[in-house]
Short mmCIF file of C-alpha atoms in Angstrom, two decimals:
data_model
loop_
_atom_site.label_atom_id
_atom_site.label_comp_id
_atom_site.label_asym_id
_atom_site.label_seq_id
_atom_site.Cartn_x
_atom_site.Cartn_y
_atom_site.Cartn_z
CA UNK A 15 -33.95 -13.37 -41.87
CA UNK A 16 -34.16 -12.77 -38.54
CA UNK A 17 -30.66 -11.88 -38.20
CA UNK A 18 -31.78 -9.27 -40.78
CA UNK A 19 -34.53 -7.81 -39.22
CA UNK A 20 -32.42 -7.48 -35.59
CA UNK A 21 -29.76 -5.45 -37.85
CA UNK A 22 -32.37 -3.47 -39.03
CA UNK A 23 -33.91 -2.63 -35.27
CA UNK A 24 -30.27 -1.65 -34.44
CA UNK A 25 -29.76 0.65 -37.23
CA UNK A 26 -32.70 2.55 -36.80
CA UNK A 27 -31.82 2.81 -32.96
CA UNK A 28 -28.71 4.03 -33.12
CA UNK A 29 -30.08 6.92 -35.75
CA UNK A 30 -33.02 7.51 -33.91
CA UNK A 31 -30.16 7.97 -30.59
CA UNK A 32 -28.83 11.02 -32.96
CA UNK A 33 -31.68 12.49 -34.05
CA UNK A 34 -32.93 12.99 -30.61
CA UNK A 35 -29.55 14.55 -29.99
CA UNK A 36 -30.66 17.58 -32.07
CA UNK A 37 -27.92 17.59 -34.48
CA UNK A 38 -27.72 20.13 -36.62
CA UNK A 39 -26.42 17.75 -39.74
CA UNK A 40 -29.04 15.80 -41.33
CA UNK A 41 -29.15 12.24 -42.84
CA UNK A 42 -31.83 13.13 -46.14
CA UNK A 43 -30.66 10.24 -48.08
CA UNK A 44 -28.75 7.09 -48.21
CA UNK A 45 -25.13 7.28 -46.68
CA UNK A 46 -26.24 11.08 -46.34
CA UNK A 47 -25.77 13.06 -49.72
CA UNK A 48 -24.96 12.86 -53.11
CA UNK A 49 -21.90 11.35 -53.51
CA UNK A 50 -22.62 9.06 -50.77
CA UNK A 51 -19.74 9.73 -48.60
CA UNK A 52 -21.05 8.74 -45.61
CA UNK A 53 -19.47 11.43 -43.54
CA UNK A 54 -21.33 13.81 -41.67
CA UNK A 55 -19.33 16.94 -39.91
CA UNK A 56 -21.31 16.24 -37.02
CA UNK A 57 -19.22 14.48 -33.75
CA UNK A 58 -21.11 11.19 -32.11
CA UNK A 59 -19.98 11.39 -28.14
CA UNK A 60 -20.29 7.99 -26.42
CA UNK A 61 -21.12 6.13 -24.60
CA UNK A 62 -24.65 5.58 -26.49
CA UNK A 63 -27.64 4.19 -25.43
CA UNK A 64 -30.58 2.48 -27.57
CA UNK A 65 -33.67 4.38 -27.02
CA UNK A 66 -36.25 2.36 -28.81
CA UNK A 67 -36.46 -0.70 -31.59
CA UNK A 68 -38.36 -1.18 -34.13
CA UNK A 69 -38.94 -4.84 -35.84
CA UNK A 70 -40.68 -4.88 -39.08
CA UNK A 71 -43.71 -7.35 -39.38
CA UNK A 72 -41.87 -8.68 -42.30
CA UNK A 73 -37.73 -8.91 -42.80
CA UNK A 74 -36.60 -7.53 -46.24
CA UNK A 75 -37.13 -9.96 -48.97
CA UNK A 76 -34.42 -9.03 -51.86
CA UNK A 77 -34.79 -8.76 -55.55
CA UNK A 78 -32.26 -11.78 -56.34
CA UNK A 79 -30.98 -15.04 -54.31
CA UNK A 80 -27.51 -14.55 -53.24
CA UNK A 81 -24.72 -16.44 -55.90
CA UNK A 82 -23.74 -20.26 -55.36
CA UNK A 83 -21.96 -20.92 -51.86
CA UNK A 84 -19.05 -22.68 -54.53
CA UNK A 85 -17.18 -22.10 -57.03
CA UNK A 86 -18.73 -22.26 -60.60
CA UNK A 87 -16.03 -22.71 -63.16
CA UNK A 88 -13.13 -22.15 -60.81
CA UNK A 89 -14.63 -18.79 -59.45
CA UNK A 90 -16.24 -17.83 -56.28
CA UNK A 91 -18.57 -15.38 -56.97
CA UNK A 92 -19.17 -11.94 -54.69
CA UNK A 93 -22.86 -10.90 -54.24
CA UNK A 94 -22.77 -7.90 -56.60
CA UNK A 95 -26.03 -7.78 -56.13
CA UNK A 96 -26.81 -6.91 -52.11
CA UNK A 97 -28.35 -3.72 -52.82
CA UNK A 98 -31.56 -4.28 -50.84
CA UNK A 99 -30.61 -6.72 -48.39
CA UNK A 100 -31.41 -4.43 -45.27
CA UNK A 101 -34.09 -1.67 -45.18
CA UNK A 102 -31.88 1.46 -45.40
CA UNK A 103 -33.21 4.72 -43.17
CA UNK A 104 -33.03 8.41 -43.76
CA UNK A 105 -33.79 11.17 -41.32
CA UNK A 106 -34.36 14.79 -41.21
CA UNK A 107 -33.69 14.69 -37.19
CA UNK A 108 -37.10 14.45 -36.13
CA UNK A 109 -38.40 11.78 -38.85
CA UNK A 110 -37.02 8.52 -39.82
CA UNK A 111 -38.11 6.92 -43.06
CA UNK A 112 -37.33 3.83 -44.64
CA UNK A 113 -38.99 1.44 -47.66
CA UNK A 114 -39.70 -2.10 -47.25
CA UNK A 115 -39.24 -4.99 -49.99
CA UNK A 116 -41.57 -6.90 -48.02
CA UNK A 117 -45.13 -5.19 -47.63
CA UNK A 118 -44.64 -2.60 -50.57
CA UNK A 119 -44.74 0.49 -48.27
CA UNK A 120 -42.83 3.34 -46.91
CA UNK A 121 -42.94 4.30 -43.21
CA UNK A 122 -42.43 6.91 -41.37
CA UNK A 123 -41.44 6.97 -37.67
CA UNK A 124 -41.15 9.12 -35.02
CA UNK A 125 -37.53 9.15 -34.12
CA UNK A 126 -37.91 10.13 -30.57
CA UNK A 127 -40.35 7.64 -29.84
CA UNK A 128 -40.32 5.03 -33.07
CA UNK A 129 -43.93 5.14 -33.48
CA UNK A 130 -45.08 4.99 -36.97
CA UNK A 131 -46.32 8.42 -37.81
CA UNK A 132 -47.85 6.98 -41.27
CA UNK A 133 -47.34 4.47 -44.17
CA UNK A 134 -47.60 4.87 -48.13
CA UNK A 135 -47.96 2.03 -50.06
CA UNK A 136 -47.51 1.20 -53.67
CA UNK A 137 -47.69 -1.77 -56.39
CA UNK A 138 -44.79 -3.27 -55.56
CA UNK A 139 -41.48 -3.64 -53.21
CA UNK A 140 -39.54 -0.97 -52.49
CA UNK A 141 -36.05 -2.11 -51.44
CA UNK A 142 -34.19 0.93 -51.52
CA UNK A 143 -33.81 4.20 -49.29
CA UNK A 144 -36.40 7.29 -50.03
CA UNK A 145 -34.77 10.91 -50.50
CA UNK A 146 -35.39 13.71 -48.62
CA UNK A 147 -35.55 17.70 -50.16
CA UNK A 148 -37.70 20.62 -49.24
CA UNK A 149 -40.09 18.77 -46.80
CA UNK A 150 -40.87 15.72 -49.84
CA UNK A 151 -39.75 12.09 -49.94
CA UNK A 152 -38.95 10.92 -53.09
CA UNK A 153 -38.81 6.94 -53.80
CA UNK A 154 -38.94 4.15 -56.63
CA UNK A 155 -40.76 1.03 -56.51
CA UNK A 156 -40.54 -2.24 -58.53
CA UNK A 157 -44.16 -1.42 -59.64
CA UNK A 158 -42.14 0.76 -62.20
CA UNK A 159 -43.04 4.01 -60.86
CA UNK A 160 -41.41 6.65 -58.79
CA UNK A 161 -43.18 8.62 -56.02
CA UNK A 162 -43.04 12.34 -54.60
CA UNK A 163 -45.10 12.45 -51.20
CA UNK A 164 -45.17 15.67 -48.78
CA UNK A 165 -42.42 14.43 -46.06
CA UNK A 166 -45.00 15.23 -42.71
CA UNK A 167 -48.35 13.64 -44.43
CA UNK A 168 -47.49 11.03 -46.39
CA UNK A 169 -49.46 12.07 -48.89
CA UNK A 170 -49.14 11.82 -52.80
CA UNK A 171 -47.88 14.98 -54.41
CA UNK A 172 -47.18 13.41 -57.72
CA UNK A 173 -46.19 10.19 -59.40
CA UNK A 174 -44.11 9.15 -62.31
CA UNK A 175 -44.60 6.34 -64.55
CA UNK A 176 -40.99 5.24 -65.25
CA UNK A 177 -41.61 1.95 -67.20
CA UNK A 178 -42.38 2.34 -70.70
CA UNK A 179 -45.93 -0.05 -70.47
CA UNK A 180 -47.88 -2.29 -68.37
CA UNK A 181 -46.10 -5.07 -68.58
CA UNK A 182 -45.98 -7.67 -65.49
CA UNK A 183 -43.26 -10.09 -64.56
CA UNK A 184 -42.66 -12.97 -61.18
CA UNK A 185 -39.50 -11.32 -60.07
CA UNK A 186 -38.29 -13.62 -57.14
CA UNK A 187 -41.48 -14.90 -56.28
CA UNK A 188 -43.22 -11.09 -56.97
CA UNK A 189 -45.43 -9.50 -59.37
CA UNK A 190 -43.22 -6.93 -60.17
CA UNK A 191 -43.04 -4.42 -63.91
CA UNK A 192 -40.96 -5.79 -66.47
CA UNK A 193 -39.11 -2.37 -65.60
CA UNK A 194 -38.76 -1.78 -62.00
CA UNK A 195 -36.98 1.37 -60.45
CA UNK A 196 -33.88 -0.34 -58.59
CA UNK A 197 -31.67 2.91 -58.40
CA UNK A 198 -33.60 4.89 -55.82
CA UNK A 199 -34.20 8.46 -56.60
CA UNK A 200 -31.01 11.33 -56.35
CA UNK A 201 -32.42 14.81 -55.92
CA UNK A 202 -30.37 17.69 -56.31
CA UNK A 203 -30.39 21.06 -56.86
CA UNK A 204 -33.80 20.71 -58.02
CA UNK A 205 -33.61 17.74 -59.88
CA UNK A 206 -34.74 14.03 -59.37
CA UNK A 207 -32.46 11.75 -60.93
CA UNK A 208 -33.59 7.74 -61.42
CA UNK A 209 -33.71 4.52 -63.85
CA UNK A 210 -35.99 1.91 -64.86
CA UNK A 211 -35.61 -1.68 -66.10
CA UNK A 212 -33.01 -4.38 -64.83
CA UNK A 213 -33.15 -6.26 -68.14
CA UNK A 214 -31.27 -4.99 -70.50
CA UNK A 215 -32.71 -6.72 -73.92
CA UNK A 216 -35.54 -5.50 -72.72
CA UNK A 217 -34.43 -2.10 -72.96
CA UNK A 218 -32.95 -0.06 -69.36
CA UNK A 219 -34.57 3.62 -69.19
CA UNK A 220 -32.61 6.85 -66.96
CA UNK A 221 -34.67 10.16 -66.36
CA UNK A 222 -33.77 13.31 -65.07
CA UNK A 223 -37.53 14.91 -63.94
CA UNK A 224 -38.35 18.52 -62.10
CA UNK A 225 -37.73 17.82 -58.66
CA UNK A 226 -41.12 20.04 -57.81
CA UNK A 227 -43.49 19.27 -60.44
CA UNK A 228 -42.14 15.64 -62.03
CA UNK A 229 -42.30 16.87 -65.37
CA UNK A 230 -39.90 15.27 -67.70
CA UNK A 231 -36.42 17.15 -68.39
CA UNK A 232 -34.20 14.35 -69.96
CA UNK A 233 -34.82 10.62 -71.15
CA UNK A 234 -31.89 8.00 -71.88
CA UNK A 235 -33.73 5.52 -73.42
CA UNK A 236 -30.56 4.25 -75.96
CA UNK A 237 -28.28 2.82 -73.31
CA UNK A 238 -29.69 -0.85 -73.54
CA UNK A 239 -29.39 -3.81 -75.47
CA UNK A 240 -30.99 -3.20 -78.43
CA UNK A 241 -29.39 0.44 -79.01
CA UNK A 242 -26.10 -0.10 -77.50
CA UNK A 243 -25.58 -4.22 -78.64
CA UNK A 244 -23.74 -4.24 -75.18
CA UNK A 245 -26.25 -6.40 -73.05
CA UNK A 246 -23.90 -5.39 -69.56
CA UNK A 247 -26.09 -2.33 -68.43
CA UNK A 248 -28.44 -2.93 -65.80
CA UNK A 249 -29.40 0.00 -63.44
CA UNK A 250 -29.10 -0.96 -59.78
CA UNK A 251 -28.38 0.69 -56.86
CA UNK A 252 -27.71 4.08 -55.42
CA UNK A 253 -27.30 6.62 -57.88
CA UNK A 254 -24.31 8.95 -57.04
CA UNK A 255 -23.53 12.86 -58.75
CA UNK A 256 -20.77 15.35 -58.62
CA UNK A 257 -21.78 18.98 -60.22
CA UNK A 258 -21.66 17.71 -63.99
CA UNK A 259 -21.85 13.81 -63.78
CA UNK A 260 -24.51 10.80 -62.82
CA UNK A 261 -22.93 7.77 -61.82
CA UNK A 262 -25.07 4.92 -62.39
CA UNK A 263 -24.16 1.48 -60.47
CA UNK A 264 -24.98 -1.06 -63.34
CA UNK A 265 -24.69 -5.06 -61.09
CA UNK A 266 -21.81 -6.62 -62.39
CA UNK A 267 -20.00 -4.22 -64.40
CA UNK A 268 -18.48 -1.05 -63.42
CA UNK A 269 -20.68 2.24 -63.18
CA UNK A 270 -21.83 4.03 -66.01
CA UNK A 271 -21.27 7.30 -66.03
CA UNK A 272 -23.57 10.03 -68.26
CA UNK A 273 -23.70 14.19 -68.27
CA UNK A 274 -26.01 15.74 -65.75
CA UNK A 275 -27.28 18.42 -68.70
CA UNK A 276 -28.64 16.22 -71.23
CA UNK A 277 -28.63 12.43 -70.51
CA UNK A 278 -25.94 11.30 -72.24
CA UNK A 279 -23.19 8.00 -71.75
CA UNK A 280 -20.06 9.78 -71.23
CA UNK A 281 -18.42 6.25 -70.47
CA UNK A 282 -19.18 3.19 -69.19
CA UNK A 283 -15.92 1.09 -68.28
CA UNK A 284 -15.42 -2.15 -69.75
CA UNK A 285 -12.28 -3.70 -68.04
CA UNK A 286 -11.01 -5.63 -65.25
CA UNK A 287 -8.68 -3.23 -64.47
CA UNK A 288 -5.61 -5.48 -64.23
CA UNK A 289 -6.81 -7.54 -60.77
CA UNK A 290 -6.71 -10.70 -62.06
CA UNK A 291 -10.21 -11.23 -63.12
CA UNK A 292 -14.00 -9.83 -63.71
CA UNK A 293 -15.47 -11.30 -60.77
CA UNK A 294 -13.44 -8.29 -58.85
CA UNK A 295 -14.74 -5.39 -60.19
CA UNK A 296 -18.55 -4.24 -60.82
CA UNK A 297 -21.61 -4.52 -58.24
CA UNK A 298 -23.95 -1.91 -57.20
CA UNK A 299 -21.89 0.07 -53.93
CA UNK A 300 -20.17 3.20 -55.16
CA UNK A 301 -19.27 6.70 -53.62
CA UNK A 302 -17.48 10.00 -54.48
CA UNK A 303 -14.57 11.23 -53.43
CA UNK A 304 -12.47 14.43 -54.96
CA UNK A 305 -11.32 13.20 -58.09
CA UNK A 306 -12.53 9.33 -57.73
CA UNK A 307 -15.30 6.91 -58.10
CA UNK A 308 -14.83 4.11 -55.90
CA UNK A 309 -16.62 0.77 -57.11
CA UNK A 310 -16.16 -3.03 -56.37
CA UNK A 311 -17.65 -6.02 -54.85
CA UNK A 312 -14.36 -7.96 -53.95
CA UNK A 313 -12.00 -5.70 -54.32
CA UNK A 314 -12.50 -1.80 -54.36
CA UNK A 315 -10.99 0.44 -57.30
CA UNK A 316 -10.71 4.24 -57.42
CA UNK A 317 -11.30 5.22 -60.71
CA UNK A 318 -10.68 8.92 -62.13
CA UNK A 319 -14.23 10.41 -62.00
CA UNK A 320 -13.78 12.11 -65.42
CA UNK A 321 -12.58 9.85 -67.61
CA UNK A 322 -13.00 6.84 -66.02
CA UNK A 323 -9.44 5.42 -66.49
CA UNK A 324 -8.34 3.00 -64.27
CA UNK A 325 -5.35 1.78 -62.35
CA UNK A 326 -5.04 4.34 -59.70
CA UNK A 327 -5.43 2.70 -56.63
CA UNK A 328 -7.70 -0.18 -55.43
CA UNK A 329 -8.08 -1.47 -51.62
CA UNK A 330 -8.82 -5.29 -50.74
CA UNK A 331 -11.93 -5.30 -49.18
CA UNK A 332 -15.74 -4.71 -49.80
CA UNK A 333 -16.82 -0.85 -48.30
CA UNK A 334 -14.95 2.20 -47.92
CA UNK A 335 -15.24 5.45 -46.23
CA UNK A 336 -12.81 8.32 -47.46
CA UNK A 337 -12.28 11.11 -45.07
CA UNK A 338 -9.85 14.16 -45.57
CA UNK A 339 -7.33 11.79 -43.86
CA UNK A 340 -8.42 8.26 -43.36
CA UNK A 341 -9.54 5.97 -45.37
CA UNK A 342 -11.79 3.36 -43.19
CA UNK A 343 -11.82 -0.46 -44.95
CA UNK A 344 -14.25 -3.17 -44.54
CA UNK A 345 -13.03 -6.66 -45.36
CA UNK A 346 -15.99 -8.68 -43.66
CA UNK A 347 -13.10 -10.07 -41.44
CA UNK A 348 -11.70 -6.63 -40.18
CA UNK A 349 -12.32 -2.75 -40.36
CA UNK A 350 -8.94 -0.98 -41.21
CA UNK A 351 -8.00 2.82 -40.57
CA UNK A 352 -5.79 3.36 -43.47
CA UNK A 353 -3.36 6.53 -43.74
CA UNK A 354 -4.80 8.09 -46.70
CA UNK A 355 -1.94 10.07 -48.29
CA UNK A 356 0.26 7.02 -47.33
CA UNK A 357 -1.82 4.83 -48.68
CA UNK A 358 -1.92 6.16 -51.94
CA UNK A 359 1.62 6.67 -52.44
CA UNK A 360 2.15 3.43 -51.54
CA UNK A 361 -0.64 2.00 -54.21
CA UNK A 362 0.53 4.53 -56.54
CA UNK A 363 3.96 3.55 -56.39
CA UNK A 364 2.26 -0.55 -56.48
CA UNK A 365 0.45 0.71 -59.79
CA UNK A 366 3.55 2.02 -61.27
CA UNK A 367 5.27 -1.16 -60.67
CA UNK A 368 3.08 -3.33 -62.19
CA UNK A 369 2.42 -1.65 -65.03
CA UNK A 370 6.22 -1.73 -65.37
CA UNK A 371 6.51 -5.26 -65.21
CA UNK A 372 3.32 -5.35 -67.51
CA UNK A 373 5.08 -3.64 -69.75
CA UNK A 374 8.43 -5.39 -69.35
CA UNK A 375 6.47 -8.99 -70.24
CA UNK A 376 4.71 -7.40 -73.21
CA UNK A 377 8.23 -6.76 -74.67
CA UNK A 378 9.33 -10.21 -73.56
CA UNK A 379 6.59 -11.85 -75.27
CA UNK A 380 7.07 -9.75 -78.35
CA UNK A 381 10.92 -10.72 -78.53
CA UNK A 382 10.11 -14.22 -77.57
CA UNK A 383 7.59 -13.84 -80.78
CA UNK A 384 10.13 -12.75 -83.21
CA UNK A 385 12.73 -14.67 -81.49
CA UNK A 386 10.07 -17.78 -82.75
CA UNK A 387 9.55 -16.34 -86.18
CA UNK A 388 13.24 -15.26 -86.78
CA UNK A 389 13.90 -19.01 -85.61
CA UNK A 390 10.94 -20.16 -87.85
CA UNK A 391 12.60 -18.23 -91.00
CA UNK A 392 16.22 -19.35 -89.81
CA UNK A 393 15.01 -23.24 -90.10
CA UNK A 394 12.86 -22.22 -93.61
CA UNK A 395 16.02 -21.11 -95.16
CA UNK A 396 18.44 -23.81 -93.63
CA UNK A 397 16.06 -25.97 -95.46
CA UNK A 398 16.15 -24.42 -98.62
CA UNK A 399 19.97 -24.09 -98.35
CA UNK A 400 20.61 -27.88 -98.09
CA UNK A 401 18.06 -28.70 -101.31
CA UNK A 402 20.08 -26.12 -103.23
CA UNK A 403 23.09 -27.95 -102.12
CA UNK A 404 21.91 -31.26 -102.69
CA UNK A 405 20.47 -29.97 -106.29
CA UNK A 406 24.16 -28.91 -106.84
CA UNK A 407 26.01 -31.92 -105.77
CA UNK A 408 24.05 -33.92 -108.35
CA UNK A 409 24.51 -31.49 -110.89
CA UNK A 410 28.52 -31.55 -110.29
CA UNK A 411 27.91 -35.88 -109.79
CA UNK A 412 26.10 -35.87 -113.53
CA UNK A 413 29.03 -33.78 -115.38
CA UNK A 414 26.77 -31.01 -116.43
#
C-alpha cells in the first residue's frame, strides 16, 4: 500500500512539474481526452525536478482483491480488473484533481504549491479520475450517483442518481449501491457519457445526460442479464468515444461498443480472437487510435473500431501508446519503441499466416473426417460383401 501511495506522490509531482511550466495543452481527463491516447502535442524538456509531494492520509483501497498468485485450472489469471488501483489525476494547468477510493472524496490541489484548495465528498468511494469541461468536474461514485461540481469551488452544481433504487451492498469490505458508477464520466461535445451497476443479473445501466443541466438524453437499460441472457457485461473502467461510437470496457470480456445518438449495442465481441485462450483478451484498459480499439489484459489486440472484427494485429504486453509513428509497449518487464508501420506489416503479414494455416488444418481435419467416414463405409460394405458371399457359397454347397 505504501508502495501505492509513493507512486501516487510521484505522479502528481511530475504533473504538477508541467503544469507550472505553463503549457498550453491541458490534461482534463484520464490519459488526456477521449479516446485516451495519452499523447499530448506538448514537448517535456529535461532534466525535471519534483517540486512538491503529496501523500494521501489513506492509499487507494480497490473495488476487488487481485486474482490467485497460481494457476486455477491450468491458467494464470491477469488482473483484468486494476482499474482503480492508483488515484488517477487530471489538470487544467493550474488545478490538479483526483478521487480517492479510500475517504469517498475528491480533492483539489494547487499544482504550483500542492495545497489542497478544497474537498467534495460523497456516499461512497470514488476510484476513478474526474473530467474536466467548461470550468466543471464531472465524477461517479460507488454510492451510485454521478456528480457535476463548478471546477474552482467545489461546489455542487447538480447530481445524478444513476442506480435504479436504494439498494445497499458490502462491496470489498464497503457499503457501496448495488449499482455503483465504475466507468468514470466521458464528456464531450456537450455530453456526459457514464454506466451504473457491475452485476450484471442484477441488471448494468449506460446514460448519455446534458453535459450542462444533467437532464436525461438516452438510457440503455437492456444490455444486462435479464434482457440480453448474456451475463458477460459489466461496465468498468474508462469510457472511450470517437465522433459516432461509446466504447464501454466491460472486466473480462472485450469492450462493448453502442451508437453515440441513441444508446444502442452496436456489438459487443464475443471471441478469443485466435490467441490461444480467454484469459488473453478482455479487462478494463482501452484507447483509440484511427481505425482501432486496442483492448487486453495479457496480450493487447487492435480491433477494427467499426465492426469490431478481429485479427488485425495484437502486441504482447499489457499498455500501449500509439503515436503517428511509434508504438510504445509495456510488458511489466520492459518498455518497447516499436516501428509502427513496420510493425504492422509484420503482424499483418503474422495474421495472414495463421489464418492460412488455420485454414489449411480446417481442410485437413475435414479430409481426415471423410477420409474416416469413407473408411467407415469402405469396412460397412466389405462386410456386407463377404455375408453375400458366404450366403452364396452355401447356396451353390446346398444344390439350389
Amino acid at each position: 500500500m505504501r508502495e501505492a501511495v509513493q507512486r501516487i506522490s510521484i505522479l502528481m509531482s511530475a504533473l504538477a512539474a508541467l503544469a507550472c511550466s505553463c503549457l498550453a495543452d491541458e490534461w482534463p481527463t484520464y490519459m488526456h481526452d477521449p479516446a485516451r491516447s495519452g499523447v499530448t502535442p506538448e514537448e517535456v524538456r529535461p532534466p525535471l525536478s519534483e517540486r512538491w509531494v503529496f501523500i494521501p492520509t489513506h492509499p487507494p483501497r480497490p473495488a476487488w482483491p487481485p486474482p490467485k498468485p497460481v494457476p486455477v485450472e491450468g491458467v494464470l489469471e491477469p488482473n483484468k480488473l486494476d482499474f482503480d488501483t492508483a488515484f488517477h489525476v487530471v489538470s487544467d494547468g493550474e488545478r490538479v484533481y483526483f478521487g480517492s477510493s479510500a475517504d469517498y472524496k475528491v480533492y483539489c490541489l494547487d499544482a504550483d504549491t500542492g495545497e489542497v484548495i478544497w474537498s467534495f465528498a460523497t456516499g461512497g468511494p470514488v476510484r476513478l479520475a474526474p473530467t474536466l469541461w467548461k470550468g466543471r468536474g464531472y465524477f461517479g461514485s460507488d454510492d451510485g450517483f454521478v456528480y457535476c461540481l463548478d471546477a474552482e469551488s467545489g461546489k455542487l452544481i447538480w447530481r445524478f442518481k444513476a442506480a435504479p433504487r436504494d439498494e445497499r451492498v458490502i462491496g470489498n469490505g464497503r457499503i457501496i449501491s448495488l449499482w455503483p458508477v465504475r466507468t468514470g464520466v466521458l464528456v464531450d461535445k456537450g455530453v456526459a457519457y457514464f454506466g451504473a451497476g457491475v452485476f450484471p443479473y442484477e441488471g448494468v445501466y449506460l446514460y448519455a445526460v446534458d453535459a450542462e443541466s444533467g437532464k436525461l438524453i438516452w438510457r440503455n437499460d437492456s444490455w444486462g442479464y435479464f434482457r440480453s441472457g448474456w451475463g458477460s457485461r459489466s461496465p468498468q473502467g474508462y469510457l472511450l468515444a470517437d465522433s459516432k461510437r461509446l466504447f464501454v470496457p466491460t472486466g473480462r470480456t472485450l469492450p462493448a461498443c453502442f451508437s453515440r445518438e441513441d444508446g444502442k449495442l452496436l456489438y459487443h465481441p464475443g471471441f478469443t480472437w485466435g490467441v490461444g485462450k480467454t484469459d488473453l483478451v478482455g479487462g478494463c484498459y482501452a484507447l483509440v487510435v484511427g481505425d482501432y480499439l486496442y483492448s487486453g489484459a495479457r496480450v493487447v489486440t487492435a480491433l477494427d473500431r467499426r465492426s469490431g472484427k478481429a485479427g488485425l494485429i495484437w502486441f504482447p504486453g499489457r499498455r500501449i501508446i500509439v503515436t503517428v509513428d511509434t508504438s510504445y509497449l509495456l510488458t511489466g518487464e520492459e518498455l518497447m519503441a516499436l516501428d509502427r508501420s513496420a510493425y504492422h506489416a509484420a503482424g499483418q503479414k503474422r495474421e495472414r499466416l495463421r489464418r492460412e494455416i488455420s485454414s489449411i488444418n480446417r481442410t485437413k481435419y475435414s479430409l481426415e473426417r471423410e477420409r474416416r467416414s469413407l473408411q467407415k463405409r469402405k469396412d460397412e460394405l466389405e462386410s456386407s460383401l463377404r455375408t453375400t458371399e458366404g450366403e452364396i457359397k452355401k447356396l451353390l454347397s446346398s444344390g439350389r
